[in-house]
JSON list of C-alpha atoms in Angstrom, two decimals:
[
{"chain": "A", "resi": 1, "resn": "MET", "atom": "CA", "xyz": [0.88, 12.12, -18.53]},
{"chain": "A", "resi": 2, "resn": "HIS", "atom": "CA", "xyz": [0.93, 14.54, -15.61]},
{"chain": "A", "resi": 3, "resn": "THR", "atom": "CA", "xyz": [4.02, 15.03, -13.53]},
{"chain": "A", "resi": 4, "resn": "GLN", "atom": "CA", "xyz": [3.75, 15.74, -9.84]},
{"chain": "A", "resi": 5, "resn": "LYS", "atom": "CA", "xyz": [6.06, 18.73, -10.22]},
{"chain": "A", "resi": 6, "resn": "GLU", "atom": "CA", "xyz": [3.42, 20.56, -12.29]},
{"chain": "A", "resi": 7, "resn": "THR", "atom": "CA", "xyz": [0.99, 20.93, -9.41]},
{"chain": "A", "resi": 8, "resn": "LEU", "atom": "CA", "xyz": [0.72, 20.50, -5.69]},
{"chain": "A", "resi": 9, "resn": "LEU", "atom": "CA", "xyz": [-0.42, 17.19, -4.43]},
{"chain": "A", "resi": 10, "resn": "LYS", "atom": "CA", "xyz": [-2.26, 16.40, -1.23]},
{"chain": "A", "resi": 11, "resn": "ILE", "atom": "CA", "xyz": [-2.87, 13.20, 0.68]},
{"chain": "A", "resi": 12, "resn": "GLU", "atom": "CA", "xyz": [-6.14, 12.78, 2.52]},
{"chain": "A", "resi": 13, "resn": "ASN", "atom": "CA", "xyz": [-8.69, 10.21, 3.61]},
{"chain": "A", "resi": 14, "resn": "CYS", "atom": "CA", "xyz": [-11.08, 8.99, 0.96]},
{"chain": "A", "resi": 15, "resn": "VAL", "atom": "CA", "xyz": [-14.74, 9.88, 1.34]},
{"chain": "A", "resi": 16, "resn": "MET", "atom": "CA", "xyz": [-17.87, 8.05, 0.21]},
{"chain": "A", "resi": 17, "resn": "VAL", "atom": "CA", "xyz": [-18.16, 9.97, -3.08]},
{"chain": "A", "resi": 18, "resn": "ASP", "atom": "CA", "xyz": [-14.77, 8.46, -3.99]},
{"chain": "A", "resi": 19, "resn": "VAL", "atom": "CA", "xyz": [-16.08, 4.87, -3.99]},
{"chain": "A", "resi": 20, "resn": "PRO", "atom": "CA", "xyz": [-16.90, 4.68, -7.74]},
{"chain": "A", "resi": 21, "resn": "ARG", "atom": "CA", "xyz": [-13.49, 6.09, -8.64]},
{"chain": "A", "resi": 22, "resn": "ILE", "atom": "CA", "xyz": [-11.69, 3.73, -6.24]},
{"chain": "A", "resi": 23, "resn": "LEU", "atom": "CA", "xyz": [-13.50, 0.76, -7.75]},
{"chain": "A", "resi": 24, "resn": "SER", "atom": "CA", "xyz": [-12.57, 2.05, -11.20]},
{"chain": "A", "resi": 25, "resn": "LEU", "atom": "CA", "xyz": [-8.90, 2.39, -10.18]},
{"chain": "A", "resi": 26, "resn": "TYR", "atom": "CA", "xyz": [-8.95, -1.20, -8.93]},
{"chain": "A", "resi": 27, "resn": "GLU", "atom": "CA", "xyz": [-10.45, -2.33, -12.24]},
{"chain": "A", "resi": 28, "resn": "GLU", "atom": "CA", "xyz": [-7.73, -0.45, -14.14]},
{"chain": "A", "resi": 29, "resn": "ALA", "atom": "CA", "xyz": [-5.11, -2.03, -11.87]},
{"chain": "A", "resi": 30, "resn": "ARG", "atom": "CA", "xyz": [-6.55, -5.49, -12.57]},
{"chain": "A", "resi": 31, "resn": "ALA", "atom": "CA", "xyz": [-6.34, -4.82, -16.32]},
{"chain": "A", "resi": 32, "resn": "LEU", "atom": "CA", "xyz": [-2.67, -3.83, -15.98]},
{"chain": "A", "resi": 33, "resn": "GLN", "atom": "CA", "xyz": [-1.94, -6.87, -13.80]},
{"chain": "A", "resi": 34, "resn": "THR", "atom": "CA", "xyz": [-3.56, -9.12, -16.42]},
{"chain": "A", "resi": 35, "resn": "GLN", "atom": "CA", "xyz": [-1.62, -7.44, -19.24]},
{"chain": "A", "resi": 36, "resn": "LYS", "atom": "CA", "xyz": [1.68, -7.86, -17.37]},
{"chain": "A", "resi": 37, "resn": "GLU", "atom": "CA", "xyz": [0.79, -11.45, -16.39]},
{"chain": "A", "resi": 38, "resn": "MET", "atom": "CA", "xyz": [1.04, -10.66, -12.69]},
{"chain": "A", "resi": 39, "resn": "VAL", "atom": "CA", "xyz": [-1.09, -11.88, -9.79]},
{"chain": "A", "resi": 40, "resn": "VAL", "atom": "CA", "xyz": [-4.48, -10.27, -10.41]},
{"chain": "A", "resi": 41, "resn": "TRP", "atom": "CA", "xyz": [-6.50, -8.69, -7.59]},
{"chain": "A", "resi": 42, "resn": "PRO", "atom": "CA", "xyz": [-10.03, -9.99, -7.09]},
{"chain": "A", "resi": 43, "resn": "LEU", "atom": "CA", "xyz": [-13.09, -7.79, -7.47]},
{"chain": "A", "resi": 44, "resn": "PHE", "atom": "CA", "xyz": [-13.54, -5.82, -4.28]},
{"chain": "A", "resi": 45, "resn": "GLU", "atom": "CA", "xyz": [-17.10, -5.28, -3.11]},
{"chain": "A", "resi": 46, "resn": "LYS", "atom": "CA", "xyz": [-18.42, -1.74, -2.82]},
{"chain": "A", "resi": 47, "resn": "GLU", "atom": "CA", "xyz": [-19.37, -2.44, 0.82]},
{"chain": "A", "resi": 48, "resn": "PHE", "atom": "CA", "xyz": [-15.79, -3.52, 1.59]},
{"chain": "A", "resi": 49, "resn": "ILE", "atom": "CA", "xyz": [-14.43, -0.18, 0.31]},
{"chain": "A", "resi": 50, "resn": "GLU", "atom": "CA", "xyz": [-17.16, 1.76, 2.11]},
{"chain": "A", "resi": 51, "resn": "ARG", "atom": "CA", "xyz": [-16.25, 0.04, 5.39]},
{"chain": "A", "resi": 52, "resn": "GLU", "atom": "CA", "xyz": [-12.58, 0.98, 4.93]},
{"chain": "A", "resi": 53, "resn": "ILE", "atom": "CA", "xyz": [-13.61, 4.59, 4.28]},
{"chain": "A", "resi": 54, "resn": "LYS", "atom": "CA", "xyz": [-15.80, 4.64, 7.41]},
{"chain": "A", "resi": 55, "resn": "GLU", "atom": "CA", "xyz": [-12.83, 3.28, 9.37]},
{"chain": "A", "resi": 56, "resn": "ARG", "atom": "CA", "xyz": [-10.62, 6.02, 7.84]},
{"chain": "A", "resi": 57, "resn": "ARG", "atom": "CA", "xyz": [-8.30, 3.42, 6.29]},
{"chain": "A", "resi": 58, "resn": "GLN", "atom": "CA", "xyz": [-8.65, 4.39, 2.61]},
{"chain": "A", "resi": 59, "resn": "TRP", "atom": "CA", "xyz": [-6.28, 7.14, 1.47]},
{"chain": "A", "resi": 60, "resn": "LYS", "atom": "CA", "xyz": [-5.82, 9.10, -1.72]},
{"chain": "A", "resi": 61, "resn": "LEU", "atom": "CA", "xyz": [-3.18, 11.24, -3.32]},
{"chain": "A", "resi": 62, "resn": "VAL", "atom": "CA", "xyz": [-4.93, 14.08, -5.14]},
{"chain": "A", "resi": 63, "resn": "ILE", "atom": "CA", "xyz": [-3.59, 16.25, -7.95]},
{"chain": "A", "resi": 64, "resn": "ASP", "atom": "CA", "xyz": [-5.79, 18.90, -9.60]},
{"chain": "A", "resi": 65, "resn": "ASN", "atom": "CA", "xyz": [-8.86, 17.44, -7.84]},
{"chain": "A", "resi": 66, "resn": "ALA", "atom": "CA", "xyz": [-8.22, 14.03, -9.43]},
{"chain": "A", "resi": 67, "resn": "ILE", "atom": "CA", "xyz": [-7.36, 10.90, -7.47]},
{"chain": "A", "resi": 68, "resn": "ALA", "atom": "CA", "xyz": [-3.91, 10.15, -8.83]},
{"chain": "A", "resi": 69, "resn": "CYS", "atom": "CA", "xyz": [-3.37, 7.18, -6.53]},
{"chain": "A", "resi": 70, "resn": "ASN", "atom": "CA", "xyz": [-5.11, 5.43, -3.66]},
{"chain": "A", "resi": 71, "resn": "TRP", "atom": "CA", "xyz": [-4.31, 2.76, -1.10]},
{"chain": "A", "resi": 72, "resn": "ALA", "atom": "CA", "xyz": [-5.63, 1.21, 2.09]},
{"chain": "A", "resi": 73, "resn": "VAL", "atom": "CA", "xyz": [-3.96, 0.70, 5.45]},
{"chain": "A", "resi": 74, "resn": "THR", "atom": "CA", "xyz": [-4.50, -1.82, 8.21]},
{"chain": "A", "resi": 75, "resn": "PHE", "atom": "CA", "xyz": [-3.03, -1.98, 11.69]},
{"chain": "A", "resi": 76, "resn": "ASP", "atom": "CA", "xyz": [-2.86, -5.74, 11.97]},
{"chain": "A", "resi": 77, "resn": "ASP", "atom": "CA", "xyz": [-1.96, -8.35, 9.40]},
{"chain": "A", "resi": 78, "resn": "ARG", "atom": "CA", "xyz": [-1.35, -11.56, 11.32]},
{"chain": "A", "resi": 79, "resn": "ASP", "atom": "CA", "xyz": [-2.47, -13.76, 8.41]},
{"chain": "A", "resi": 80, "resn": "ILE", "atom": "CA", "xyz": [0.50, -12.53, 6.39]},
{"chain": "A", "resi": 81, "resn": "TRP", "atom": "CA", "xyz": [3.04, -11.40, 9.01]},
{"chain": "A", "resi": 82, "resn": "GLY", "atom": "CA", "xyz": [2.38, -14.05, 11.67]},
{"chain": "A", "resi": 83, "resn": "PRO", "atom": "CA", "xyz": [4.25, -13.51, 14.94]},
{"chain": "A", "resi": 84, "resn": "LYS", "atom": "CA", "xyz": [5.99, -10.37, 13.57]},
{"chain": "A", "resi": 85, "resn": "ASP", "atom": "CA", "xyz": [2.60, -8.62, 13.84]},
{"chain": "A", "resi": 86, "resn": "LYS", "atom": "CA", "xyz": [2.81, -7.07, 17.33]},
{"chain": "A", "resi": 87, "resn": "ASN", "atom": "CA", "xyz": [0.58, -4.00, 17.03]},
{"chain": "A", "resi": 88, "resn": "ASP", "atom": "CA", "xyz": [3.62, -1.94, 16.09]},
{"chain": "A", "resi": 89, "resn": "SER", "atom": "CA", "xyz": [3.03, -1.41, 12.36]},
{"chain": "A", "resi": 90, "resn": "ILE", "atom": "CA", "xyz": [0.94, 0.15, 9.67]},
{"chain": "A", "resi": 91, "resn": "TYR", "atom": "CA", "xyz": [0.38, -2.10, 6.68]},
{"chain": "A", "resi": 92, "resn": "ILE", "atom": "CA", "xyz": [-0.10, -0.60, 3.23]},
{"chain": "A", "resi": 93, "resn": "HIS", "atom": "CA", "xyz": [-2.34, -2.50, 0.82]},
{"chain": "A", "resi": 94, "resn": "ARG", "atom": "CA", "xyz": [-3.66, -2.18, -2.72]},
{"chain": "A", "resi": 95, "resn": "ILE", "atom": "CA", "xyz": [-1.77, 0.81, -4.08]},
{"chain": "A", "resi": 96, "resn": "ALA", "atom": "CA", "xyz": [-3.62, 1.70, -7.29]},
{"chain": "A", "resi": 97, "resn": "THR", "atom": "CA", "xyz": [-2.42, 4.45, -9.60]},
{"chain": "A", "resi": 98, "resn": "ASN", "atom": "CA", "xyz": [-4.65, 6.32, -12.01]},
{"chain": "A", "resi": 99, "resn": "PRO", "atom": "CA", "xyz": [-3.39, 5.43, -15.53]},
{"chain": "A", "resi": 100, "resn": "ASN", "atom": "CA", "xyz": [-3.16, 9.15, -16.35]},
{"chain": "A", "resi": 101, "resn": "PHE", "atom": "CA", "xyz": [-0.59, 9.55, -13.58]},
{"chain": "A", "resi": 102, "resn": "ARG", "atom": "CA", "xyz": [1.52, 6.38, -13.94]},
{"chain": "A", "resi": 103, "resn": "GLY", "atom": "CA", "xyz": [5.28, 6.82, -13.90]},
{"chain": "A", "resi": 104, "resn": "ASN", "atom": "CA", "xyz": [5.37, 9.48, -11.17]},
{"chain": "A", "resi": 105, "resn": "ARG", "atom": "CA", "xyz": [6.77, 7.19, -8.44]},
{"chain": "A", "resi": 106, "resn": "PHE", "atom": "CA", "xyz": [4.01, 7.99, -5.98]},
{"chain": "A", "resi": 107, "resn": "ILE", "atom": "CA", "xyz": [5.53, 5.29, -3.76]},
{"chain": "A", "resi": 108, "resn": "GLU", "atom": "CA", "xyz": [7.99, 7.95, -2.59]},
{"chain": "A", "resi": 109, "resn": "GLU", "atom": "CA", "xyz": [5.14, 10.28, -1.56]},
{"chain": "A", "resi": 110, "resn": "ILE", "atom": "CA", "xyz": [3.34, 7.37, 0.12]},
{"chain": "A", "resi": 111, "resn": "VAL", "atom": "CA", "xyz": [6.50, 6.43, 2.07]},
{"chain": "A", "resi": 112, "resn": "GLU", "atom": "CA", "xyz": [6.99, 9.99, 3.34]},
{"chain": "A", "resi": 113, "resn": "TRP", "atom": "CA", "xyz": [3.32, 10.19, 4.32]},
{"chain": "A", "resi": 114, "resn": "ALA", "atom": "CA", "xyz": [3.49, 6.75, 5.98]},
{"chain": "A", "resi": 115, "resn": "LYS", "atom": "CA", "xyz": [6.54, 7.72, 8.04]},
{"chain": "A", "resi": 116, "resn": "GLN", "atom": "CA", "xyz": [4.66, 10.69, 9.50]},
{"chain": "A", "resi": 117, "resn": "TYR", "atom": "CA", "xyz": [1.43, 8.72, 9.92]},
{"chain": "A", "resi": 118, "resn": "ALA", "atom": "CA", "xyz": [3.19, 5.81, 11.66]},
{"chain": "A", "resi": 119, "resn": "ALA", "atom": "CA", "xyz": [5.06, 8.22, 13.96]},
{"chain": "A", "resi": 120, "resn": "GLN", "atom": "CA", "xyz": [1.77, 9.93, 14.93]},
{"chain": "A", "resi": 121, "resn": "LEU", "atom": "CA", "xyz": [0.38, 6.51, 15.86]},
{"chain": "A", "resi": 122, "resn": "SER", "atom": "CA", "xyz": [3.59, 5.47, 17.70]},
{"chain": "A", "resi": 123, "resn": "LYS", "atom": "CA", "xyz": [4.19, 2.61, 15.26]},
{"chain": "A", "resi": 124, "resn": "GLN", "atom": "CA", "xyz": [7.71, 1.36, 14.57]},
{"chain": "A", "resi": 125, "resn": "PHE", "atom": "CA", "xyz": [7.21, -0.28, 11.15]},
{"chain": "A", "resi": 126, "resn": "ILE", "atom": "CA", "xyz": [5.70, 0.46, 7.77]},
{"chain": "A", "resi": 127, "resn": "ARG", "atom": "CA", "xyz": [5.04, -2.81, 6.00]},
{"chain": "A", "resi": 128, "resn": "LEU", "atom": "CA", "xyz": [3.67, -4.09, 2.73]},
{"chain": "A", "resi": 129, "resn": "ASP", "atom": "CA", "xyz": [3.58, -7.29, 0.75]},
{"chain": "A", "resi": 130, "resn": "THR", "atom": "CA", "xyz": [3.28, -8.40, -2.84]},
{"chain": "A", "resi": 131, "resn": "LEU", "atom": "CA", "xyz": [2.60, -11.80, -4.30]},
{"chain": "A", "resi": 132, "resn": "GLY", "atom": "CA", "xyz": [4.83, -13.85, -6.57]},
{"chain": "A", "resi": 133, "resn": "ASN", "atom": "CA", "xyz": [8.39, -13.26, -7.67]},
{"chain": "A", "resi": 134, "resn": "ASN", "atom": "CA", "xyz": [7.74, -9.83, -9.15]},
{"chain": "A", "resi": 135, "resn": "THR", "atom": "CA", "xyz": [11.28, -8.50, -9.55]},
{"chain": "A", "resi": 136, "resn": "GLY", "atom": "CA", "xyz": [9.97, -5.16, -10.87]},
{"chain": "A", "resi": 137, "resn": "LEU", "atom": "CA", "xyz": [7.92, -4.49, -7.74]},
{"chain": "A", "resi": 138, "resn": "ILE", "atom": "CA", "xyz": [10.76, -5.69, -5.51]},
{"chain": "A", "resi": 139, "resn": "LYS", "atom": "CA", "xyz": [13.05, -3.12, -7.12]},
{"chain": "A", "resi": 140, "resn": "HIS", "atom": "CA", "xyz": [10.31, -0.45, -7.00]},
{"chain": "A", "resi": 141, "resn": "TYR", "atom": "CA", "xyz": [9.69, -0.87, -3.27]},
{"chain": "A", "resi": 142, "resn": "THR", "atom": "CA", "xyz": [13.34, -1.22, -2.25]},
{"chain": "A", "resi": 143, "resn": "SER", "atom": "CA", "xyz": [14.27, 1.89, -4.23]},
{"chain": "A", "resi": 144, "resn": "ALA", "atom": "CA", "xyz": [11.67, 3.77, -2.15]},
{"chain": "A", "resi": 145, "resn": "GLY", "atom": "CA", "xyz": [13.31, 2.74, 1.13]},
{"chain": "A", "resi": 146, "resn": "PHE", "atom": "CA", "xyz": [11.68, -0.57, 1.97]},
{"chain": "A", "resi": 147, "resn": "LYS", "atom": "CA", "xyz": [13.89, -3.43, 3.10]},
{"chain": "A", "resi": 148, "resn": "PHE", "atom": "CA", "xyz": [13.08, -6.63, 1.20]},
{"chain": "A", "resi": 149, "resn": "LEU", "atom": "CA", "xyz": [12.73, -9.32, 3.85]},
{"chain": "A", "resi": 150, "resn": "GLY", "atom": "CA", "xyz": [12.44, -12.16, 1.36]},
{"chain": "A", "resi": 151, "resn": "MET", "atom": "CA", "xyz": [9.82, -14.40, -0.17]},
{"chain": "A", "resi": 152, "resn": "PHE", "atom": "CA", "xyz": [7.79, -16.56, 2.15]},
{"chain": "A", "resi": 153, "resn": "ILE", "atom": "CA", "xyz": [5.16, -19.22, 1.61]},
{"chain": "A", "resi": 154, "resn": "LEU", "atom": "CA", "xyz": [1.97, -18.30, 3.41]},
{"chain": "A", "resi": 155, "resn": "ALA", "atom": "CA", "xyz": [0.83, -21.22, 5.54]},
{"chain": "A", "resi": 156, "resn": "ASP", "atom": "CA", "xyz": [-2.89, -20.40, 5.82]},
{"chain": "A", "resi": 157, "resn": "THR", "atom": "CA", "xyz": [-4.55, -18.09, 3.31]},
{"chain": "A", "resi": 158, "resn": "SER", "atom": "CA", "xyz": [-8.16, -18.98, 4.15]},
{"chain": "A", "resi": 159, "resn": "ASN", "atom": "CA", "xyz": [-8.91, -15.56, 5.70]},
{"chain": "A", "resi": 160, "resn": "LEU", "atom": "CA", "xyz": [-7.18, -13.57, 2.93]},
{"chain": "A", "resi": 161, "resn": "PRO", "atom": "CA", "xyz": [-8.60, -12.19, -0.35]},
{"chain": "A", "resi": 162, "resn": "GLY", "atom": "CA", "xyz": [-8.84, -14.57, -3.32]},
{"chain": "A", "resi": 163, "resn": "HIS", "atom": "CA", "xyz": [-5.56, -13.70, -5.01]},
{"chain": "A", "resi": 164, "resn": "TYR", "atom": "CA", "xyz": [-3.69, -15.05, -1.96]},
{"chain": "A", "resi": 165, "resn": "GLN", "atom": "CA", "xyz": [-5.33, -18.45, -2.58]},
{"chain": "A", "resi": 166, "resn": "LYS", "atom": "CA", "xyz": [-3.81, -18.67, -6.05]},
{"chain": "A", "resi": 167, "resn": "GLU", "atom": "CA", "xyz": [-0.28, -17.49, -5.22]},
{"chain": "A", "resi": 168, "resn": "LYS", "atom": "CA", "xyz": [1.13, -18.38, -1.83]},
{"chain": "A", "resi": 169, "resn": "ASN", "atom": "CA", "xyz": [4.62, -16.96, -2.46]},
{"chain": "A", "resi": 170, "resn": "CYS", "atom": "CA", "xyz": [4.58, -13.63, -0.69]},
{"chain": "A", "resi": 171, "resn": "CYS", "atom": "CA", "xyz": [7.31, -10.98, -0.71]},
{"chain": "A", "resi": 172, "resn": "LEU", "atom": "CA", "xyz": [7.53, -8.98, 2.52]},
{"chain": "A", "resi": 173, "resn": "PHE", "atom": "CA", "xyz": [8.88, -5.44, 2.85]},
{"chain": "A", "resi": 174, "resn": "GLU", "atom": "CA", "xyz": [9.30, -3.11, 5.78]},
{"chain": "A", "resi": 175, "resn": "ILE", "atom": "CA", "xyz": [10.72, 0.20, 6.88]},
{"chain": "A", "resi": 176, "resn": "ASP", "atom": "CA", "xyz": [11.88, 0.23, 10.50]},
{"chain": "A", "resi": 177, "resn": "LEU", "atom": "CA", "xyz": [11.38, 3.79, 11.71]},
{"chain": "A", "resi": 178, "resn": "ASP", "atom": "CA", "xyz": [13.77, 3.20, 14.63]},
{"chain": "A", "resi": 179, "resn": "GLU", "atom": "CA", "xyz": [16.53, 2.35, 12.13]},
{"chain": "A", "resi": 180, "resn": "THR", "atom": "CA", "xyz": [15.61, 5.34, 9.98]},
{"chain": "A", "resi": 181, "resn": "ILE", "atom": "CA", "xyz": [15.86, 7.69, 12.96]},
{"chain": "A", "resi": 182, "resn": "SER", "atom": "CA", "xyz": [19.11, 6.17, 14.24]},
{"chain": "A", "resi": 183, "resn": "ASN", "atom": "CA", "xyz": [20.67, 6.62, 10.79]},
{"chain": "A", "resi": 184, "resn": "ILE", "atom": "CA", "xyz": [19.72, 10.31, 10.77]},
{"chain": "A", "resi": 185, "resn": "LEU", "atom": "CA", "xyz": [20.41, 11.40, 14.35]},
{"chain": "A", "resi": 186, "resn": "PRO", "atom": "CA", "xyz": [24.02, 11.64, 15.54]},
{"chain": "A", "resi": 187, "resn": "GLY", "atom": "CA", "xyz": [24.83, 9.50, 18.54]},
{"chain": "A", "resi": 188, "resn": "LYS", "atom": "CA", "xyz": [21.89, 7.12, 17.97]},
{"chain": "A", "resi": 189, "resn": "HIS", "atom": "CA", "xyz": [24.05, 4.31, 16.50]}
]
């Protein structure tokens, strides 16, 4: 296993040559989800990933020229967040870690990147969701600074990927950048 302290890491947009590796990371994530008896992601079409790359919404964390982790972002997520979705958030989806780099808590790097990225886009929130009552992921995300908003039953999953059809219990998490700033800056309380 590599540790992130051994080498420098960089975060950048994915490019088209990354598609096979991204699909492979998703397959490896599905295998782990199956092994741990979690909600399992569906197969994602190559064209779907290519469209996200063209839209500059697929990101990667690179160590020694290897994709150690990747994820996608969206800027709207009304099907999951409902009326809370007010064009004021970035939504992080499908974090997949290369098995050779598991255990490095890349969520912390992703959170720091997301704070800067959201600020550049004048967004107030960083949000993500996970399906089912996965206490391990709840702890993982809250330890990285996300506030656990609770578990909600999704009313209409017809426009969402297949795994949302099978498990309608959805855990919601967010980081409010206004709260983060007010906790850091004196006189902003």
